[in-house]
Amino acid sequence: MKWDPLARKGLTGRLPEAWRQPLAVVGGVIAIVWLVVALAAPVLAPHDPLAQDLPRLAAPGPGHWFGTDQLGRDILSRVMHGARVSIPLTLMLVALSVLVGGLLGACAGYFGRWVDETIMRVADLVFAFPTVILAMVVAAALGASLTNAVLAVLVVAWPAYARVTRGLVLGVREREFVLSGRLLGFSAWRSLRVDVLPNVTGPVLVLATLDIGTALLLLSGLSFLGLGAKPPSPEWGAMVASGVEVFDSWWVATFPGLAILTVVLAFNFLGDTLRDALDPRTARAIKERAL
Amino acid sequence: MPATDDTPRAPRRRGAHPLARFLIRRILLALLLAWGITLVTFVLTNLVPGDPVAANLGQRALGDPAIVAQWRSQHGLDKPLWEQYLLHLQGVVHGDLGTSQQSHRPVSQDLAEFVPATLELAGAAILVSLVLGVAFGVIAALRRDRLADHALRVLSLIGISVPTFWLALVAFYVFFYRLQITPGSGRVDAALGSAPAVTGLQTVDALLAGRGDIFGSAVGHLITPALVLALYTIGLLTRFTRSAVLEVLGQDYVRAARAKGLPGRTILFRYVLRSALVPIITVAGLAFGSLLSGTVLVEAIFAWPGVGQYAYKSATTLDLPAVMGVGLVVGVVYLVINLIVDVLYGVIDPRVRLQ
């Protein structure tokens, strides 16, 4: 893959067509709805998400459309407020992974030698574990809390970005415009920042969009295991876990699970379309089809 | 496969067969990673803010400095960290993973009991994923941009978006609690007893003992959790197979085969699938990791007596030696599976071992 400054025009040129795809539109609409819910939950939610003032385990019906849980809290309000917990944390988590992984990967690719060896061998080590297992082990070692769960997911998430960024930087490093910058006396840091990084951000951002769903699944999975959010926080994974205890009251676990599903699905729809639009292999396939 | 003129010949260094050298390199790499896994679990165990002495000794013993000192030296806690690591490594090599604070039994003993159940579940799930994922992927590629392709795209994206732990709960509620069409929790009906343990895999053991009733019950118990577990990997493999097959379909030799007038079925199975399967197998090996991850979330719901449920219980009770043991064992199992996949890859595709 060659990403040079001139190709950036092509990148923005191809995007609008991608957004005309129905999957991307559906994903975008769902994502926007959830963002609005997250922002306006205090206004939109019919009840206080923590108040235990309703009948316990009431089935969905007027007044409490998603039913109530075993402590008499309104599930609809908790799911809405849960968006304020899960969505910002997930976005922050992915941003941190991009930052940490991207920076380490860029250093590995740019400086090579022992820097490359050290960083990439650590990344290999993380890849040697199944993700949930490693995240679970890290979260358990750090102690159960939502912050530690975020850290644990960060530990398993950064190597993917490091690998991709490293590969892209390796492809750009020897190009003339980078070498001429170095000859003009740019420091390594300036060369990396001005010449190299702008050329690798595109694919890394696609990866990040694709990763938002996975990150939310991991984070809520840790909470489900009791290694993330603590009660009474209306975190979706923890809410599903509380539904396990009363599983004949199906609504307690069903609605928070659907919330996770729809958010992950929205970002996967978006990411998948974005990848198709930007992946040169798919682009080639489309070109061939047109012939 | 005969070498064509443009394939580079194996450099004949030290007379070793290229496949042998490839295998040795892969095995050494795997050993290095296995060593890394022990390092990671050791470092994490030592990160713990809690005092292991307080966690393991009773209140009265803690009041006696002599007992505390003896316990510390007995477990090597008075030694420098690197020496502790060597002790830990020595223990791991000898199969000593510490004692579970929850079951008060050696972690290795606990794990030996639970590993076969998980391998049976994950094995069934990877089988289902490979069959369905590859079939769906081939259909999507052949019907590119038609209705089937779009439908499969949406379905596979849904497959990779569903939280496994939630799906397990929903499946259990709907199929067992409401419809009562699947057996409940566990691996086999308790009333049937169980076949004598040979492999630890209920289905295989039942067949070996010639017990059709136990085999039927074991398969019945296996279906729902395996399908729940497999949904994510089915989605993953469908997406991947589609692009792998599309890539091969565009190759010149496929066009040549078509121009020669070979029947479509021959082209699909002899030319396309054969070369598309190589990358698919690699992805399947990686997908096995997500299956092992998934068992932690699924086994707890179906009361499946495997490593996943053990991990879940250990994590929720913060039983650290057990959690680390699970991390170590699952990491090594995953490593071995990917080693096998790498070797298969080298055996199937001669280009790989010449790199």
XYZ file of C-alpha atoms in Angstrom:
646
model
C 0.000 0.000 0.000
C 1.429 3.363 -0.966
C 0.129 6.350 0.891
C 1.659 9.549 -0.336
C 0.404 13.094 -0.001
C -0.934 13.112 -3.542
C -3.110 10.099 -2.887
C -4.992 11.975 -0.180
C -7.132 13.598 -2.840
C -8.190 10.138 -3.977
C -9.013 9.174 -0.421
C -11.510 11.969 0.136
C -12.807 11.546 -3.385
C -13.821 7.951 -2.765
C -15.536 8.476 0.553
C -18.890 9.992 -0.421
C -19.665 7.012 -2.628
C -19.032 4.721 0.315
C -21.430 6.696 2.467
C -24.156 6.114 -0.064
C -24.026 2.438 0.853
C -27.115 1.325 2.791
C -25.112 -0.502 5.499
C -23.081 2.601 6.238
C -26.262 4.683 6.454
C -27.922 2.206 8.825
C -24.760 2.032 10.934
C -24.417 5.811 10.949
C -28.055 6.355 11.987
C -27.818 3.818 14.843
C -24.536 5.348 16.021
C -25.990 8.869 15.970
C -29.100 7.741 17.873
C -26.893 6.222 20.577
C -24.717 9.331 20.748
C -27.844 11.457 21.240
C -29.106 9.056 23.920
C -25.719 9.212 25.660
C -25.683 13.012 25.602
C -29.311 13.538 26.569
C -29.881 10.584 28.906
C -30.559 12.771 31.978
C -33.335 14.532 30.040
C -34.668 11.550 28.076
C -34.634 8.876 30.794
C -38.047 8.569 32.481
C -36.574 7.586 35.864
C -33.493 7.970 38.006
C -31.230 5.026 36.943
C -30.193 4.380 40.547
C -33.490 4.970 42.382
C -34.974 1.753 43.755
C -38.538 3.050 43.915
C -40.423 0.807 41.479
C -41.910 -2.660 42.035
C -39.212 -5.336 41.781
C -38.821 -7.465 38.635
C -41.899 -5.973 36.979
C -42.363 -7.135 33.373
C -42.131 -4.516 30.608
C -45.291 -2.390 30.516
C -46.605 1.177 30.755
C -44.431 3.317 33.012
C -41.469 0.998 32.689
C -41.188 -0.097 29.069
C -38.127 -2.310 29.564
C -39.315 -3.656 32.949
C -37.557 -3.271 36.292
C -34.681 -5.183 37.854
C -34.429 -7.066 41.148
C -33.838 -3.823 43.078
C -36.821 -2.030 41.526
C -34.813 0.180 39.160
C -36.128 1.167 35.736
C -34.177 -0.786 33.082
C -34.935 1.643 30.234
C -33.394 4.482 32.244
C -30.414 2.315 33.193
C -29.804 1.274 29.575
C -29.949 4.950 28.513
C -27.553 6.036 31.240
C -25.386 3.021 30.428
C -24.626 4.668 27.087
C -22.914 7.442 29.072
C -20.662 4.858 30.714
C -19.864 2.484 27.841
C -19.669 4.682 24.740
C -17.239 7.394 25.963
C -15.041 4.787 27.663
C -14.897 2.675 24.504
C -14.065 5.665 22.306
C -11.392 6.791 24.759
C -10.022 3.250 24.881
C -9.713 3.015 21.106
C -8.147 6.492 20.933
C -5.582 5.460 23.554
C -4.843 2.208 21.712
C -4.302 4.136 18.463
C -2.031 6.605 20.252
C 0.058 4.047 22.155
C 0.139 1.403 19.386
C 0.606 3.951 16.614
C 3.460 5.706 18.369
C 5.259 2.486 19.298
C 4.698 1.041 15.823
C 5.946 4.230 14.161
C 9.082 4.183 16.328
C 9.629 0.490 15.536
C 9.279 1.056 11.809
C 11.218 4.303 11.672
C 14.188 3.497 13.901
C 14.413 -0.227 13.153
C 17.134 -2.334 14.795
C 16.765 -2.996 18.538
C 13.867 -0.538 18.962
C 11.939 -2.503 16.339
C 12.961 -5.862 17.802
C 12.001 -4.941 21.365
C 8.625 -3.423 20.537
C 7.572 -6.072 18.065
C 8.608 -8.987 20.296
C 6.468 -7.548 23.114
C 3.618 -7.233 20.611
C 4.123 -10.877 19.559
C 3.877 -11.874 23.190
C 0.500 -10.164 23.542
C -0.681 -11.878 20.347
C 0.333 -15.202 21.896
C -2.644 -14.993 24.276
C -6.340 -15.187 23.404
C -7.579 -11.627 24.044
C -10.247 -12.157 26.703
C -7.945 -14.477 28.651
C -5.075 -11.957 28.751
C -7.402 -9.029 29.465
C -8.989 -11.066 32.247
C -5.610 -11.974 33.737
C -4.425 -8.346 33.611
C -7.684 -7.000 35.044
C -7.617 -9.558 37.855
C -4.007 -8.661 38.676
C -4.720 -4.915 38.713
C -7.883 -5.313 40.776
C -11.515 -5.107 39.703
C -12.507 -1.604 38.600
C -13.695 0.028 35.409
C -10.430 1.990 35.019
C -8.393 -1.193 35.359
C -10.646 -2.944 32.860
C -9.906 -0.136 30.375
C -6.178 -0.540 31.070
C -6.460 -4.303 30.588
C -8.170 -3.907 27.214
C -5.544 -1.306 26.262
C -2.827 -3.876 26.997
C -4.364 -6.337 24.532
C -5.443 -3.748 21.931
C -2.312 -1.679 21.171
C -0.219 -4.343 19.362
C -2.597 -4.472 16.371
C -2.009 -0.756 15.770
C 1.716 -1.107 16.348
C 1.929 -3.836 13.718
C -0.080 -1.957 11.085
C 1.652 1.385 11.706
C 5.083 -0.248 11.597
C 4.334 -1.866 8.254
C 3.080 1.411 6.776
C 6.037 3.390 8.135
C 8.456 0.831 6.671
C 6.835 1.445 3.298
C 7.157 5.226 3.539
C 10.526 5.513 5.301
C 12.705 5.152 2.215
C 10.582 7.337 -0.061
C 12.284 10.376 -1.611
C 10.275 13.030 0.207
C 11.196 11.536 3.576
C 14.875 11.150 2.660
C 15.029 14.688 1.286
C 13.565 15.937 4.558
C 16.305 14.141 6.455
C 18.929 15.607 4.080
C 17.520 19.063 4.754
C 18.338 18.433 8.384
C 14.937 17.468 9.878
C 15.290 15.788 13.235
C 14.012 12.212 13.465
C 10.993 13.403 15.424
C 10.130 16.161 12.945
C 10.564 13.834 9.985
C 8.316 11.273 11.668
C 5.690 13.866 12.547
C 5.660 15.915 9.338
C 6.520 13.448 6.591
C 5.716 9.959 7.823
C 2.687 10.052 10.139
C 0.281 11.916 7.808
C 0.812 9.106 5.327
C -0.173 6.329 7.681
C -3.178 7.828 9.480
C -5.802 6.741 6.902
C -5.519 2.964 7.231
C -4.969 3.227 10.978
C -8.223 5.165 11.364
C -10.108 2.500 9.389
C -8.687 -0.100 11.741
C -9.804 2.040 14.685
C -13.388 2.254 13.413
C -13.446 -1.507 12.953
C -12.045 -1.885 16.444
C -14.636 0.175 18.338
C -17.081 -2.742 18.309
C -14.476 -5.245 19.471
C -13.345 -2.911 22.239
C -16.905 -2.502 23.527
C -17.427 -6.291 23.457
C -14.218 -6.820 25.441
C -14.936 -4.087 27.947
C -18.506 -5.226 28.601
C -17.263 -8.823 28.705
C -14.869 -7.922 31.528
C -17.686 -6.164 33.367
C -19.851 -9.249 32.854
C -17.078 -11.267 34.541
C -17.185 -8.848 37.479
C -13.801 -7.337 36.601
C -15.101 -3.976 35.379
C -17.881 -1.674 36.475
C -19.024 -1.979 40.072
C -22.677 -1.852 41.108
C -24.768 0.266 41.103
C -23.151 1.657 37.922
C -25.524 1.103 34.957
C -22.818 -0.519 32.810
C -24.326 -2.835 30.163
C -22.077 -5.861 30.710
C -22.634 -5.748 34.469
C -26.394 -5.397 33.884
C -26.412 -8.574 31.748
C -24.492 -10.322 34.541
C -27.128 -9.276 37.074
C -29.752 -10.762 34.752
C -28.089 -14.183 35.026
C -29.259 -14.443 38.630
C -32.905 -13.872 37.679
C -32.952 -15.299 34.184
C -36.644 -16.165 34.198
C -37.173 -12.372 34.256
C -35.780 -12.227 30.712
C -35.976 -8.440 30.391
C -33.270 -7.770 32.966
C -30.484 -9.165 30.732
C -32.084 -8.843 27.302
C -32.240 -5.053 26.928
C -28.695 -4.166 28.033
C -27.454 -6.985 25.754
C -29.396 -5.530 22.833
C -27.824 -2.157 23.604
C -24.326 -3.655 23.299
C -25.327 -5.524 20.118
C -26.728 -2.445 18.352
C -23.766 -0.196 19.184
C -21.214 -2.833 18.092
C -23.237 -3.559 14.951
C -23.413 0.144 14.049
C -19.632 0.553 14.208
C -19.038 -2.745 12.384
C -21.378 -1.609 9.567
C -19.487 1.686 9.352
C -16.053 0.108 9.582
C -16.798 -2.593 7.037
C -17.984 -0.050 4.469
C -15.000 2.178 5.168
C -12.606 -0.728 4.699
C -14.205 -1.690 1.398
C -13.885 1.872 0.184
C -10.263 2.288 1.203
C -8.868 -1.214 0.710
C -6.911 -1.184 -2.554
C -7.630 -4.893 -3.068
C -11.386 -4.388 -2.964
C -10.994 -1.248 -5.032
C -9.181 -3.329 -7.634
C -11.965 -5.908 -7.575
C -14.514 -3.161 -8.171
C -12.457 -1.829 -11.064
C -12.246 -5.315 -12.587
C -15.970 -5.717 -12.279
C -16.480 -2.471 -14.156
C -14.421 -3.728 -17.110
C 3.351 -29.907 -6.569
C 6.211 -29.804 -9.130
C 8.426 -26.735 -8.996
C 7.902 -24.386 -11.891
C 10.749 -22.469 -13.437
C 10.083 -19.223 -11.619
C 9.962 -20.672 -8.099
C 13.242 -19.966 -6.315
C 15.142 -23.087 -5.436
C 15.851 -23.856 -1.804
C 19.273 -22.567 -0.848
C 21.204 -25.671 0.095
C 22.816 -24.676 3.344
C 24.266 -27.305 5.678
C 22.366 -29.934 3.746
C 19.248 -29.647 5.959
C 15.920 -30.215 4.262
C 14.116 -26.873 3.878
C 10.994 -28.267 5.556
C 13.068 -29.484 8.508
C 14.713 -26.082 8.861
C 11.325 -24.406 8.638
C 9.949 -26.693 11.374
C 12.939 -26.129 13.656
C 12.667 -22.359 13.250
C 8.932 -22.445 14.075
C 9.397 -24.696 17.096
C 12.200 -22.517 18.497
C 10.002 -19.452 18.043
C 7.139 -21.193 19.856
C 9.440 -22.160 22.742
C 10.585 -18.546 22.997
C 6.969 -17.376 23.156
C 6.122 -20.050 25.739
C 8.952 -18.712 27.873
C 7.532 -15.215 27.362
C 4.119 -16.415 28.555
C 5.618 -17.636 31.859
C 7.321 -14.245 32.225
C 4.047 -12.371 31.645
C 2.076 -14.428 34.159
C 4.885 -14.083 36.710
C 5.128 -10.298 36.313
C 1.343 -9.977 36.583
C 1.230 -12.098 39.729
C 3.805 -9.808 41.288
C 1.883 -6.684 40.276
C -0.861 -7.569 42.694
C -1.239 -4.928 45.355
C -2.424 -7.519 47.919
C -0.025 -9.352 50.221
C 0.066 -13.065 49.382
C 0.958 -13.866 52.985
C -2.215 -12.267 54.280
C -4.218 -14.029 51.589
C -2.891 -17.489 52.444
C -2.341 -17.546 56.202
C -4.999 -17.430 58.873
C -5.423 -14.573 61.352
C -3.629 -16.349 64.202
C -0.696 -17.481 62.077
C -0.260 -13.899 60.872
C 0.290 -12.751 64.454
C 3.297 -15.030 64.815
C 6.374 -13.555 63.029
C 8.120 -16.960 63.045
C 5.325 -18.640 61.105
C 5.123 -15.729 58.657
C 8.911 -15.859 58.063
C 8.781 -19.613 57.631
C 5.910 -19.365 55.138
C 7.743 -16.662 53.209
C 10.950 -18.673 52.940
C 9.008 -21.837 52.157
C 7.468 -20.089 49.153
C 10.695 -18.301 48.244
C 9.244 -14.849 48.955
C 12.381 -13.776 50.867
C 14.539 -14.237 47.775
C 15.261 -11.557 45.141
C 12.694 -11.257 42.361
C 14.792 -12.911 39.635
C 15.400 -15.906 41.871
C 11.662 -16.066 42.581
C 11.084 -16.102 38.842
C 13.518 -18.991 38.399
C 11.679 -20.893 41.139
C 8.373 -20.089 39.428
C 9.772 -21.300 36.093
C 11.094 -24.452 37.714
C 7.638 -25.070 39.179
C 5.906 -24.493 35.840
C 8.257 -26.879 34.051
C 7.423 -29.503 36.668
C 3.720 -28.830 36.335
C 3.388 -26.865 39.598
C 1.134 -23.863 39.044
C 0.506 -23.068 42.704
C -2.521 -23.782 44.852
C -5.983 -22.439 44.130
C -7.254 -20.304 47.001
C -10.752 -21.382 46.114
C -10.562 -25.140 45.725
C -7.454 -25.563 47.964
C -6.133 -27.977 45.379
C -3.123 -27.646 43.067
C -4.120 -25.487 40.090
C -2.567 -28.027 37.702
C -4.843 -30.744 39.101
C -7.908 -28.500 38.680
C -6.940 -27.644 35.121
C -6.213 -31.240 34.114
C -9.786 -32.028 35.119
C -11.325 -29.155 33.139
C -9.211 -28.961 29.971
C -10.818 -31.912 28.093
C -14.342 -30.459 28.460
C -13.198 -27.151 26.998
C -11.286 -28.788 24.165
C -14.403 -30.788 23.298
C -16.550 -27.650 23.243
C -14.036 -25.503 21.344
C -13.270 -28.382 18.961
C -16.957 -28.796 18.107
C -17.256 -25.024 17.651
C -14.253 -24.739 15.302
C -15.593 -27.665 13.256
C -18.980 -25.967 12.869
C -17.285 -22.628 12.106
C -15.047 -24.089 9.413
C -17.854 -25.949 7.659
C -20.406 -23.121 7.782
C -17.935 -20.229 7.506
C -16.177 -21.614 4.420
C -19.480 -22.634 2.789
C -21.059 -19.205 3.386
C -17.881 -17.431 2.256
C -17.723 -19.407 -1.004
C -21.413 -18.739 -1.680
C -20.933 -15.016 -1.017
C -17.910 -14.861 -3.323
C -19.593 -16.768 -6.156
C -22.767 -14.680 -5.859
C -20.867 -11.435 -5.462
C -23.143 -8.402 -5.266
C -26.253 -10.514 -5.562
C -28.849 -10.858 -2.825
C -27.123 -13.870 -1.199
C -23.855 -11.948 -0.898
C -25.503 -8.944 0.740
C -27.575 -11.101 3.076
C -24.495 -13.083 4.146
C -22.566 -9.848 4.669
C -25.232 -8.499 7.034
C -25.567 -11.856 8.811
C -21.814 -12.289 9.302
C -21.500 -8.719 10.585
C -24.299 -9.462 13.064
C -22.412 -12.647 13.988
C -19.287 -10.738 14.948
C -21.300 -8.061 16.794
C -23.287 -10.204 19.223
C -21.918 -10.255 22.778
C -21.260 -13.967 23.338
C -22.150 -13.941 27.031
C -25.537 -12.395 26.259
C -26.283 -14.772 23.378
C -25.486 -17.729 25.644
C -28.005 -16.460 28.162
C -30.694 -15.835 25.519
C -30.132 -19.277 23.940
C -30.330 -20.955 27.325
C -33.525 -19.084 28.194
C -35.269 -19.673 24.853
C -34.244 -23.230 23.989
C -34.007 -24.781 27.426
C -36.250 -22.762 29.737
C -39.047 -21.764 27.362
C -39.165 -24.262 24.483
C -37.506 -27.112 26.389
C -36.015 -28.542 23.202
C -32.404 -28.673 24.362
C -31.005 -30.392 27.442
C -29.969 -28.120 30.282
C -26.576 -27.537 31.761
C -23.617 -29.902 31.990
C -22.080 -32.303 29.484
C -24.341 -35.353 29.715
C -27.544 -36.486 31.471
C -26.574 -37.403 35.027
C -29.005 -40.339 34.993
C -27.018 -42.072 32.234
C -23.782 -42.046 34.192
C -20.714 -41.559 32.069
C -18.489 -43.666 29.858
C -15.111 -44.688 31.289
C -12.722 -41.778 30.751
C -10.161 -42.516 28.066
C -9.718 -39.239 26.222
C -11.807 -37.063 28.559
C -13.983 -36.114 25.569
C -17.492 -37.377 26.402
C -18.507 -37.990 22.791
C -15.349 -39.954 21.952
C -15.378 -41.888 25.218
C -19.040 -42.862 24.706
C -18.277 -44.140 21.222
C -15.260 -46.079 22.490
C -17.450 -47.707 25.135
C -20.163 -48.407 22.552
C -22.741 -46.390 24.534
C -25.027 -44.819 21.940
C -27.314 -43.331 24.613
C -24.471 -41.404 26.264
C -23.154 -40.289 22.876
C -26.572 -38.924 21.909
C -26.925 -37.101 25.203
C -23.404 -35.673 24.953
C -24.024 -34.377 21.433
C -27.348 -32.898 22.551
C -25.638 -31.064 25.375
C -22.886 -29.887 23.056
C -25.012 -28.369 20.278
C -26.283 -25.127 21.825
C -23.097 -23.960 23.578
C -21.002 -24.898 20.530
C -23.286 -22.951 18.180
C -23.331 -19.917 20.490
C -19.562 -20.056 20.700
C -19.158 -20.560 16.962
C -21.325 -17.627 15.822
C -18.470 -15.115 16.048
C -15.973 -17.328 14.204
C -18.573 -18.241 11.561
C -18.964 -14.525 10.839
C -15.205 -14.024 10.800
C -14.503 -16.982 8.509
C -17.368 -16.072 6.150
C -15.928 -12.589 5.631
C -12.417 -13.890 5.248
C -13.256 -16.805 2.946
C -15.215 -14.455 0.697
C -12.239 -12.181 0.131
C -9.771 -15.072 -0.160
C -11.920 -16.776 -2.807
C -12.510 -13.501 -4.672
C -8.766 -12.952 -4.766
C -8.116 -16.394 -6.253
C -10.996 -16.064 -8.736
C -9.182 -13.101 -10.272
C -5.961 -15.075 -10.868
C -4.772 -15.850 -14.383
C -4.650 -19.600 -13.856
C -8.333 -19.656 -12.954
C -9.109 -17.672 -16.080
C -6.945 -20.110 -18.058
C -8.787 -23.097 -16.553
C -12.084 -21.519 -17.486
C -10.855 -20.762 -20.999
C -9.795 -24.401 -21.310
C -13.431 -25.276 -20.732
C -13.035 -27.114 -17.415
C -16.337 -27.602 -15.569
C -17.060 -24.991 -12.880
C -17.103 -27.580 -10.113
C -13.607 -28.792 -10.974
C -12.306 -25.227 -11.056
C -13.904 -24.430 -7.700
C -12.617 -27.456 -5.798
C -9.297 -28.166 -7.532
C -8.106 -24.649 -8.301
C -9.883 -22.062 -6.202
C -10.610 -23.704 -2.863
C -7.257 -25.446 -2.729
C -5.323 -22.240 -2.869
C -7.848 -20.169 -0.883
C -7.763 -22.720 1.949
C -4.173 -21.866 2.858
C -4.903 -18.395 4.267
C -8.251 -19.639 5.630
C -6.481 -22.245 7.785
C -4.245 -19.542 9.239
C -7.237 -17.417 10.146
C -8.979 -20.473 11.619
C -5.964 -20.971 13.910
C -6.234 -17.372 15.074
C -10.011 -17.746 15.389
C -9.393 -20.586 17.810
C -8.104 -17.901 20.159
C -11.451 -16.132 20.129
C -13.143 -19.488 20.746
C -10.962 -20.071 23.818
C -11.799 -16.545 24.938
C -15.462 -17.228 24.323
C -15.471 -20.333 26.518
C -14.887 -18.103 29.550
C -18.130 -16.284 28.787
C -20.207 -19.242 27.553
C -19.280 -22.022 29.972
C -20.418 -20.016 32.967
C -23.955 -19.808 31.551
C -24.252 -23.448 30.454
C -22.545 -24.774 33.611
C -20.082 -26.498 31.286
C -17.396 -27.924 33.576
C -14.432 -26.573 31.602
C -11.512 -24.204 31.921
C -13.734 -21.268 30.978
C -16.044 -21.746 33.922
C -13.023 -22.290 36.159
C -11.547 -19.046 34.844
C -14.844 -17.235 35.429
C -15.094 -18.454 39.024
C -11.420 -17.684 39.668
C -11.719 -14.198 38.184
C -14.839 -13.295 40.139
C -13.323 -14.505 43.418
C -9.911 -12.993 42.505
C -8.264 -16.388 42.977
C -4.989 -15.248 41.420
C -2.968 -18.494 41.194
C -5.910 -20.091 39.390
C -6.338 -17.126 37.013
C -2.625 -17.143 36.184
C -2.714 -20.928 35.689
C -5.564 -20.513 33.211
C -3.656 -17.734 31.422
C -0.560 -19.903 31.198
C -2.290 -23.085 30.046
C -4.642 -21.413 27.572
C -1.739 -19.337 26.221
C 0.298 -22.489 25.650
C -2.654 -24.374 24.076
C -3.202 -21.445 21.712
C 0.517 -21.406 20.917
C 0.554 -25.114 20.098
C -2.508 -24.772 17.849
C -0.907 -21.929 15.936
C 2.327 -23.892 15.688
C 0.378 -26.759 14.118
C -1.302 -24.310 11.744
C 2.074 -22.798 10.804
C 3.487 -26.232 10.114
C 0.422 -27.200 8.040
C 0.841 -23.957 6.159
C 4.462 -24.826 5.395
C 3.552 -28.353 4.336
C 0.679 -27.254 2.090
C 2.395 -24.268 0.508
C 6.069 -24.836 -0.411
C 6.604 -21.112 -0.988
C 6.225 -20.414 2.745
C 9.185 -22.500 3.850
C 11.457 -20.945 1.248
C 10.975 -17.408 2.495
